[in-house]
């Protein structure tokens, strides 16, 4: 092989490398665009499988098999209701699937850190854990002292990022505060308020399109230690109990919210963004948990609120797939949990929304877990949009009101505005015999005095052609008041300029 052949081979290799590099750049740009679209508009659904407990691991069959980083196969065991109904396996696709050996830091970097970065730029976000009881939700959110969950890591990340961002950002975050709420038996309580013998339920209200909890205590956070103290205070106050499935079962939904304030200028008010990290109580069956009395009531409220949240997601998806004439009302107001999530689902300034689905691979929980995966698959198809309609909307834009229904697009017309319909003349309804006398109102008298003589004569000439004689009204004593009113209205419609032709 001579030098020219070597030169041609080198050129071909260089061209091939350049083509591969160009393809890689295009794929990276497409992936980045898709991630940005998903971050802003779609609900990100991630699956986290918890390890099986050691005594039961030997007897358990593999019910959930990870096919790839985004695909999961659910194979029903012979003891499940799904096996008796269909007996077929079900495949699901999600944003990402984390296996049993996934570390807490890896989960935080993939799910919660992008939400915090968006909040530091001024966009609110939501991260919540969802699943059946004893599936690892509380471990995912709170963790332990050796393996902290996404919530303690979020506090540490924000407090570490603030000093660095104050130097480079034009509008840095000036202060951080937190609220910690608990939804117990469909009542909202403050976990950061002083411990009282009888707690006071808080009111959830809508204030100019923003969902607010009236009376919630907002504690400032200046250091990481202060934030961890708030977490510990909330842990002591929240409701937990022992069941047959979980020795430390959460009996309420816990919502921890970080409020980030930015000072735009000395003369403008502060801009606020927030990140809510939610530990949902697990859905459960009383026959398996052995719940009775108060525990049964708690389970009923938990299951009802979770079911209502999933129904809201299903209705939002329905509204996106159907025309405005078939829109349904999204039942946000039927539970406190869905009410708090409303702003993140259909709000004006919503940011990323991440749903961490905790999966217990045990065959005993297969039916409940399969139902959870089906609801999560519906949530993954949801595309969130703005709620308000701008003055000039794009033809392809879609907007929703605060109840999640499509708003009708207003069309800008270039035609002249329609002539407003004039009100009925003032009529004295004091009946004397069979006569009804029409008297001018004080407003009409004042208007009559302000009009010039020429306009007055012109209006008189127009009205005299259509107005009947007053004597004719008295010639029909059996004429009803309705007919008289219709005749008076006919006078007004004949003269569409003013009321001066009327007596």
Coordinates of C-alpha atoms in Angstrom, one line a residue:
X1 CA 0.0 0.0 0.0
X2 CA 1.5 3.3 -1.1
X3 CA 1.3 6.7 0.5
X4 CA -1.7 7.7 -1.6
X5 CA -3.7 4.8 -0.4
X6 CA -2.8 5.5 3.2
X7 CA -3.8 9.1 2.6
X8 CA -7.2 8.1 1.2
X9 CA -7.8 5.7 4.1
X10 CA -7.0 8.4 6.6
X11 CA -9.3 10.9 4.9
X12 CA -12.1 8.3 4.9
X13 CA -11.6 7.6 8.6
X14 CA -11.6 11.3 9.3
X15 CA -14.8 11.7 7.4
X16 CA -16.4 8.8 9.2
X17 CA -15.3 10.2 12.5
X18 CA -16.7 13.6 11.6
X19 CA -20.0 12.0 10.5
X20 CA -20.3 10.0 13.8
X21 CA -19.5 13.1 15.8
X22 CA -22.2 15.0 13.9
X23 CA -24.8 12.3 14.5
X24 CA -23.8 12.2 18.2
X25 CA -24.3 16.0 18.4
X26 CA -27.7 15.7 16.7
X27 CA -28.8 12.9 19.1
X28 CA -27.6 14.9 22.1
X29 CA -29.5 18.0 20.9
X30 CA -32.6 15.9 20.3
X31 CA -32.3 14.3 23.7
X32 CA -31.8 17.7 25.4
X33 CA -34.8 19.1 23.6
X34 CA -36.9 16.1 24.6
X35 CA -35.7 16.4 28.2
X36 CA -36.5 20.1 28.2
X37 CA -40.0 19.5 26.8
X38 CA -40.6 16.7 29.3
X39 CA -39.3 18.9 32.1
X40 CA -41.7 21.7 31.4
X41 CA -44.8 20.0 30.1
X42 CA -44.9 16.2 30.9
X43 CA -45.0 14.4 34.2
X44 CA -41.8 12.5 34.7
X45 CA -42.5 9.1 36.1
X46 CA -39.7 7.0 37.6
X47 CA -39.9 3.6 39.1
X48 CA -37.9 2.5 42.1
X49 CA -37.8 -1.2 43.1
X50 CA -37.2 -2.0 46.7
X51 CA -35.2 -5.1 47.7
X52 CA -37.1 -8.1 49.0
X53 CA -36.8 -8.8 52.7
X54 CA -34.3 -11.5 53.5
X55 CA -36.6 -14.2 54.9
X56 CA -39.1 -13.9 52.1
X57 CA -36.6 -13.5 49.3
X58 CA -36.0 -17.3 48.9
X59 CA -39.7 -18.1 48.5
X60 CA -40.6 -15.2 46.2
X61 CA -40.9 -15.6 42.4
X62 CA -39.8 -12.8 40.1
X63 CA -43.0 -10.8 39.4
X64 CA -41.4 -7.7 38.0
X65 CA -38.6 -7.9 35.5
X66 CA -36.6 -4.9 34.3
X67 CA -36.3 -5.1 30.5
X68 CA -34.4 -1.8 30.1
X69 CA -33.9 1.5 31.7
X70 CA -37.4 2.5 30.7
X71 CA -39.3 -0.8 30.3
X72 CA -40.8 -3.0 33.0
X73 CA -42.6 -6.3 32.7
X74 CA -45.2 -7.4 35.3
X75 CA -45.8 -11.1 35.4
X76 CA -48.7 -12.1 37.6
X77 CA -48.1 -14.9 40.1
X78 CA -50.5 -17.8 40.3
X79 CA -51.8 -16.5 43.7
X80 CA -52.9 -13.1 42.4
X81 CA -56.2 -11.9 41.1
X82 CA -54.6 -10.7 37.9
X83 CA -53.5 -14.3 37.1
X84 CA -57.1 -15.6 37.6
X85 CA -58.5 -12.8 35.5
X86 CA -56.2 -12.7 32.5
X87 CA -53.0 -14.6 33.3
X88 CA -51.0 -12.5 30.9
X89 CA -48.0 -10.3 31.5
X90 CA -48.2 -6.5 31.2
X91 CA -45.4 -4.3 30.0
X92 CA -45.0 -0.6 30.9
X93 CA -42.8 2.2 29.8
X94 CA -41.7 5.0 32.1
X95 CA -39.2 7.8 32.2
X96 CA -36.7 5.8 34.0
X97 CA -36.5 2.6 36.1
X98 CA -34.2 2.3 39.1
X99 CA -33.2 -1.2 40.3
X100 CA -33.0 -2.5 43.8
X101 CA -29.3 -1.6 44.2
X102 CA -29.8 2.1 43.3
X103 CA -28.2 4.4 45.9
X104 CA -30.0 7.4 47.4
X105 CA -27.5 9.9 45.9
X106 CA -28.1 8.5 42.4
X107 CA -31.8 8.8 42.8
X108 CA -31.5 12.4 44.0
X109 CA -29.3 13.4 41.1
X110 CA -31.7 12.0 38.5
X111 CA -35.0 13.1 40.0
X112 CA -34.8 16.0 42.5
X113 CA -31.7 18.0 41.5
X114 CA -33.2 19.2 38.2
X115 CA -36.3 20.4 40.0
X116 CA -34.2 22.4 42.5
X117 CA -32.2 23.9 39.6
X118 CA -35.4 25.1 38.0
X119 CA -36.6 26.5 41.3
X120 CA -33.4 28.5 41.7
X121 CA -34.2 30.0 38.3
X122 CA -37.7 30.9 39.4
X123 CA -39.8 28.0 38.4
X124 CA -41.8 26.0 40.9
X125 CA -41.7 22.2 41.0
X126 CA -43.1 19.1 42.7
X127 CA -41.6 15.8 43.7
X128 CA -43.7 13.1 45.4
X129 CA -43.5 9.4 46.2
X130 CA -46.4 7.2 45.4
X131 CA -47.1 3.5 45.9
X132 CA -48.7 0.8 48.1
X133 CA -47.9 0.5 51.8
X134 CA -44.5 -0.9 52.7
X135 CA -43.0 -0.1 49.3
X136 CA -40.2 2.2 50.4
X137 CA -41.8 5.7 50.0
X138 CA -40.7 7.1 53.3
X139 CA -37.2 5.7 52.9
X140 CA -37.0 7.3 49.4
X141 CA -38.1 10.8 50.7
X142 CA -36.6 10.9 54.2
X143 CA -34.1 8.0 54.3
X144 CA -31.9 7.3 57.3
X145 CA -29.0 8.9 59.0
X146 CA -26.6 6.7 57.0
X147 CA -28.5 7.0 53.7
X148 CA -30.4 10.3 53.7
X149 CA -33.4 10.6 51.2
X150 CA -34.1 13.1 48.6
X151 CA -35.5 15.6 51.1
X152 CA -32.4 16.0 53.3
X153 CA -30.2 16.0 50.2
X154 CA -32.4 18.8 48.7
X155 CA -31.8 20.9 51.8
X156 CA -28.1 20.4 51.6
X157 CA -28.0 21.1 47.9
X158 CA -29.9 24.4 48.1
X159 CA -27.8 25.7 51.1
X160 CA -24.6 24.8 49.2
X161 CA -25.8 26.4 46.0
X162 CA -26.9 29.7 47.4
X163 CA -23.5 31.2 48.1
X164 CA -22.2 30.2 44.7
X165 CA -25.2 31.5 42.8
X166 CA -25.2 34.8 44.6
X167 CA -21.9 35.7 42.9
X168 CA -22.9 34.8 39.3
X169 CA -26.7 35.3 39.1
X170 CA -28.1 38.7 38.3
X171 CA -31.2 37.9 40.4
X172 CA -30.0 35.6 43.1
X173 CA -32.1 34.0 45.8
X174 CA -32.0 36.2 48.8
X175 CA -33.7 34.1 51.4
X176 CA -35.2 30.6 52.0
X177 CA -38.1 29.5 54.1
X178 CA -40.0 26.3 54.6
X179 CA -43.5 25.0 55.5
X180 CA -44.3 21.4 56.6
X181 CA -47.9 20.3 56.3
X182 CA -49.8 17.1 57.1
X183 CA -53.0 15.9 55.5
X184 CA -54.6 13.6 58.1
X185 CA -58.2 12.3 57.7
X186 CA -58.8 15.0 55.1
X187 CA -57.7 17.8 57.4
X188 CA -54.6 19.9 56.9
X189 CA -52.4 20.5 59.9
X190 CA -49.1 22.3 60.4
X191 CA -46.2 20.2 61.6
X192 CA -44.1 23.2 62.5
X193 CA -46.6 24.9 64.8
X194 CA -46.2 24.5 68.6
X195 CA -47.5 21.1 69.9
X196 CA -50.9 21.6 71.3
X197 CA -53.3 19.1 72.9
X198 CA -55.8 19.7 70.2
X199 CA -54.5 20.7 66.8
X200 CA -56.2 23.3 64.7
X201 CA -57.1 22.3 61.1
X202 CA -56.0 24.8 58.4
X203 CA -58.0 26.1 55.5
X204 CA -57.0 25.6 51.9
X205 CA -58.1 28.5 49.7
X206 CA -57.6 29.9 46.2
X207 CA -56.0 33.4 46.1
X208 CA -55.8 34.8 42.6
X209 CA -55.1 31.4 41.0
X210 CA -52.6 30.4 43.7
X211 CA -53.4 27.6 46.2
X212 CA -52.6 28.8 49.7
X213 CA -53.0 27.2 53.2
X214 CA -54.2 29.9 55.5
X215 CA -52.4 30.0 58.8
X216 CA -49.4 27.8 57.8
X217 CA -46.2 28.7 59.7
X218 CA -43.3 29.7 57.3
X219 CA -40.0 29.1 59.1
X220 CA -36.8 30.8 57.7
X221 CA -33.8 28.6 56.9
X222 CA -30.4 30.2 57.1
X223 CA -28.2 27.1 57.6
X224 CA -28.5 23.4 56.9
X225 CA -28.7 22.6 60.6
X226 CA -31.9 24.8 60.8
X227 CA -33.5 22.9 57.9
X228 CA -32.7 19.5 59.4
X229 CA -34.2 20.6 62.8
X230 CA -37.4 21.5 61.0
X231 CA -37.5 18.0 59.4
X232 CA -37.0 16.4 62.9
X233 CA -39.7 18.6 64.3
X234 CA -42.1 17.5 61.6
X235 CA -41.2 13.8 62.1
X236 CA -42.1 14.0 65.8
X237 CA -45.5 15.5 65.1
X238 CA -46.7 13.5 62.1
X239 CA -49.1 10.5 62.5
X240 CA -47.6 7.0 62.3
X241 CA -48.9 3.6 63.5
X242 CA -48.1 -0.1 63.3
X243 CA -50.0 -2.4 60.9
X244 CA -49.5 -6.0 59.8
X245 CA -47.7 -4.8 56.7
X246 CA -45.5 -2.1 58.2
X247 CA -44.3 -1.5 61.8
X248 CA -44.0 2.3 61.1
X249 CA -46.8 3.0 58.7
X250 CA -47.5 6.7 57.8
X251 CA -51.1 7.5 58.4
X252 CA -51.0 10.9 56.6
X253 CA -49.6 12.7 53.6
X254 CA -46.7 15.0 54.5
X255 CA -45.8 18.0 52.3
X256 CA -42.5 19.8 52.8
X257 CA -42.2 23.0 50.8
X258 CA -39.1 25.1 50.2
X259 CA -39.9 28.7 49.4
X260 CA -37.1 30.6 47.5
X261 CA -37.4 34.4 47.3
X262 CA -35.6 36.5 44.7
X263 CA -35.2 40.3 44.9
X264 CA -35.5 41.6 41.3
X265 CA -34.8 45.3 42.2
X266 CA -34.9 47.6 45.1
X267 CA -38.3 48.9 44.0
X268 CA -40.0 45.7 43.0
X269 CA -41.5 43.1 45.3
X270 CA -39.9 39.7 45.8
X271 CA -40.5 36.8 43.4
X272 CA -41.2 33.5 44.9
X273 CA -40.6 30.0 43.6
X274 CA -41.2 26.8 45.6
X275 CA -40.4 23.1 45.5
X276 CA -42.8 20.7 47.3
X277 CA -41.4 17.3 48.3
X278 CA -44.3 15.0 49.3
X279 CA -44.3 11.7 51.1
X280 CA -47.7 10.1 50.3
X281 CA -49.2 7.5 52.6
X282 CA -49.5 4.2 50.9
X283 CA -52.7 2.7 49.7
X284 CA -53.7 -0.5 51.6
X285 CA -56.4 -3.1 52.1
X286 CA -57.9 -3.7 55.5
X287 CA -57.9 -7.4 55.0
X288 CA -54.1 -7.4 54.7
X289 CA -53.2 -4.7 57.2
X290 CA -55.6 -5.9 59.9
X291 CA -56.8 -2.3 60.4
X292 CA -59.9 -1.8 62.6
X293 CA -61.6 1.2 64.2
X294 CA -59.5 4.3 63.8
X295 CA -56.9 2.6 61.6
X296 CA -59.7 1.6 59.2
X297 CA -61.0 5.1 59.1
X298 CA -57.4 6.4 58.4
X299 CA -57.0 3.8 55.6
X300 CA -60.3 4.8 54.1
X301 CA -59.3 8.5 54.0
X302 CA -55.9 7.7 52.5
X303 CA -57.3 5.4 49.8
X304 CA -60.0 8.0 49.0
X305 CA -57.5 10.9 48.6
X306 CA -55.2 8.8 46.4
X307 CA -58.0 7.6 44.3
X308 CA -59.2 11.1 43.8
X309 CA -55.7 12.3 42.8
X310 CA -55.6 9.5 40.1
X311 CA -59.0 10.4 39.0
X312 CA -57.9 14.0 38.5
X313 CA -55.0 12.8 36.3
X314 CA -57.3 10.6 34.3
X315 CA -59.8 13.5 33.8
X316 CA -57.0 15.9 32.7
X317 CA -55.8 13.3 30.2
X318 CA -59.4 12.9 28.9
X319 CA -59.8 16.7 28.5
X320 CA -56.6 16.8 26.4
X321 CA -57.8 14.1 24.1
X322 CA -61.4 15.4 23.5
X323 CA -62.9 18.6 22.1
X324 CA -64.2 21.4 24.4
X325 CA -67.8 20.2 24.1
X326 CA -66.9 17.0 25.8
X327 CA -64.8 18.5 28.6
X328 CA -65.2 17.1 32.2
X329 CA -64.8 18.9 35.5
X330 CA -61.6 17.8 37.2
X331 CA -62.4 16.9 40.8
X332 CA -59.7 18.9 42.5
X333 CA -61.9 20.1 45.3
X334 CA -63.0 16.6 46.4
X335 CA -59.8 16.1 48.4
X336 CA -57.2 18.2 50.1
X337 CA -54.3 16.4 48.5
X338 CA -55.5 17.0 44.9
X339 CA -56.3 20.6 45.9
X340 CA -52.7 21.2 46.9
X341 CA -51.4 19.6 43.7
X342 CA -53.8 21.6 41.5
X343 CA -51.4 24.5 41.0
X344 CA -48.6 22.2 39.9
X345 CA -50.9 20.3 37.4
X346 CA -52.7 23.2 35.7
X347 CA -51.0 26.3 37.2
X348 CA -49.6 29.3 35.2
X349 CA -46.0 29.0 36.3
X350 CA -45.6 25.3 36.9
X351 CA -42.2 23.7 36.5
X352 CA -41.0 20.1 36.6
X353 CA -43.2 17.5 38.2
X354 CA -41.6 14.2 39.2
X355 CA -43.5 11.2 40.4
X356 CA -41.4 8.5 42.1
X357 CA -43.4 5.2 42.1
X358 CA -42.1 2.9 44.8
X359 CA -42.6 -0.8 43.9
X360 CA -42.6 -3.7 46.3
X361 CA -41.7 -6.7 44.2
X362 CA -43.4 -9.1 46.6
X363 CA -46.0 -11.5 45.1
X364 CA -48.3 -10.8 48.0
X365 CA -48.7 -7.1 46.9
X366 CA -48.8 -7.8 43.2
X367 CA -52.5 -6.8 42.6
X368 CA -52.1 -3.5 44.4
X369 CA -48.8 -2.7 42.8
X370 CA -50.2 -3.5 39.3
X371 CA -53.0 -1.0 39.9
X372 CA -50.4 1.6 40.9
X373 CA -48.4 1.0 37.8
X374 CA -51.5 1.4 35.6
X375 CA -52.3 4.8 37.2
X376 CA -48.7 5.9 36.8
X377 CA -48.8 5.0 33.1
X378 CA -51.8 7.3 32.7
X379 CA -50.0 10.1 34.5
X380 CA -47.0 9.7 32.2
X381 CA -49.2 10.6 29.2
X382 CA -50.4 13.9 30.8
X383 CA -49.2 17.1 29.2
X384 CA -49.5 20.1 31.4
X385 CA -50.3 23.5 29.9
X386 CA -51.0 27.1 31.1
X387 CA -54.3 28.1 32.6
X388 CA -54.7 31.6 31.3
X389 CA -55.4 32.8 27.8
X390 CA -53.1 35.5 26.5
X391 CA -54.5 38.4 24.5
X392 CA -53.2 37.0 21.2
X393 CA -53.1 33.2 21.4
X394 CA -51.3 31.0 18.9
X395 CA -53.7 28.9 16.8
X396 CA -52.1 25.6 18.1
X397 CA -51.9 26.7 21.7
X398 CA -54.0 24.9 24.3
X399 CA -55.0 26.4 27.7
X400 CA -56.9 25.1 30.7
X401 CA -58.7 26.8 33.5
X402 CA -58.2 26.0 37.2
X403 CA -60.6 23.1 37.0
X404 CA -58.5 21.5 34.2
X405 CA -61.0 22.0 31.4
X406 CA -60.1 23.5 28.0
X407 CA -60.9 27.1 27.7
X408 CA -62.6 28.3 24.5
X409 CA -60.2 30.4 22.3
X410 CA -61.4 34.0 21.8
X411 CA -61.2 35.2 18.2
X412 CA -60.3 38.8 17.5
X413 CA -62.9 40.3 15.1
X414 CA -62.3 43.2 12.8
X415 CA -66.0 43.9 12.3
X416 CA -67.7 46.8 13.9
X417 CA -69.0 46.1 17.4
X418 CA -72.7 45.2 17.6
X419 CA -75.2 47.8 18.6
X420 CA -75.9 47.3 22.3
X421 CA -79.5 46.3 23.1
X422 CA -81.3 49.2 24.8
X423 CA -83.0 48.6 28.1
X424 CA -86.8 48.7 28.5
X425 CA -88.3 52.1 29.2
X426 CA -89.3 53.0 32.7
X427 CA -92.9 52.0 33.2
X428 CA -95.2 53.0 36.1
X429 CA -96.9 49.8 37.1
X430 CA -99.5 51.4 39.2
X431 CA -102.6 50.3 37.4
X432 CA -105.6 52.7 37.4
X433 CA -108.6 51.0 35.9
X434 CA -107.3 49.5 32.7
X435 CA -104.7 52.2 31.9
X436 CA -100.9 51.9 32.4
X437 CA -99.0 55.2 32.1
X438 CA -95.4 55.3 30.9
X439 CA -93.4 57.9 32.7
X440 CA -89.9 59.0 31.9
X441 CA -87.1 58.1 34.3
X442 CA -85.0 60.9 35.9
X443 CA -82.0 59.7 33.9
X444 CA -83.9 60.1 30.6
X445 CA -85.0 63.6 31.6
X446 CA -81.4 64.7 32.3
X447 CA -80.2 63.2 29.0
X448 CA -83.0 65.0 27.2
X449 CA -81.9 68.3 28.5
X450 CA -78.3 67.8 27.3
X451 CA -79.2 66.9 23.7
X452 CA -79.3 69.8 21.2
X453 CA -82.5 71.0 19.6
X454 CA -81.5 69.7 16.2
X455 CA -80.9 66.2 17.5
X456 CA -84.1 66.4 19.5
X457 CA -86.2 67.2 16.4
X458 CA -84.5 64.4 14.4
X459 CA -85.1 61.8 17.0
X460 CA -88.7 63.0 17.3
X461 CA -89.3 62.5 13.6
X462 CA -87.9 59.0 13.7
X463 CA -89.9 57.9 16.7
X464 CA -93.2 59.5 15.6
X465 CA -93.5 57.1 12.7
X466 CA -93.4 54.0 14.8
X467 CA -95.1 55.2 18.1
X468 CA -98.8 54.6 18.3
X469 CA -101.3 57.1 19.7
X470 CA -101.6 57.1 23.4
X471 CA -105.4 57.1 23.1
X472 CA -105.2 53.7 21.3
X473 CA -103.9 52.2 24.5
X474 CA -106.9 53.1 26.4
X475 CA -109.3 51.7 23.8
X476 CA -108.5 48.1 24.8
X477 CA -109.2 47.7 28.5
X478 CA -108.6 43.9 28.3
X479 CA -105.1 44.3 26.9
X480 CA -102.6 42.6 29.2
X481 CA -99.5 44.2 30.8
X482 CA -97.3 41.9 28.8
X483 CA -98.7 43.2 25.5
X484 CA -98.2 46.8 26.6
X485 CA -94.6 46.1 27.6
X486 CA -93.9 44.4 24.2
X487 CA -95.4 47.4 22.5
X488 CA -93.1 49.7 24.4
X489 CA -90.1 47.6 23.5
X490 CA -91.1 47.8 19.9
X491 CA -90.9 51.6 20.1
X492 CA -87.4 51.4 21.4
X493 CA -86.3 48.9 18.7
X494 CA -87.8 51.2 16.0
X495 CA -85.6 54.1 17.3
X496 CA -82.1 52.7 18.0
X497 CA -80.5 56.1 18.7
X498 CA -81.9 57.3 22.0
X499 CA -84.9 57.4 24.2
X500 CA -86.1 60.9 23.4
X501 CA -89.0 59.7 21.3
X502 CA -90.6 58.2 24.3
X503 CA -93.0 60.4 26.4

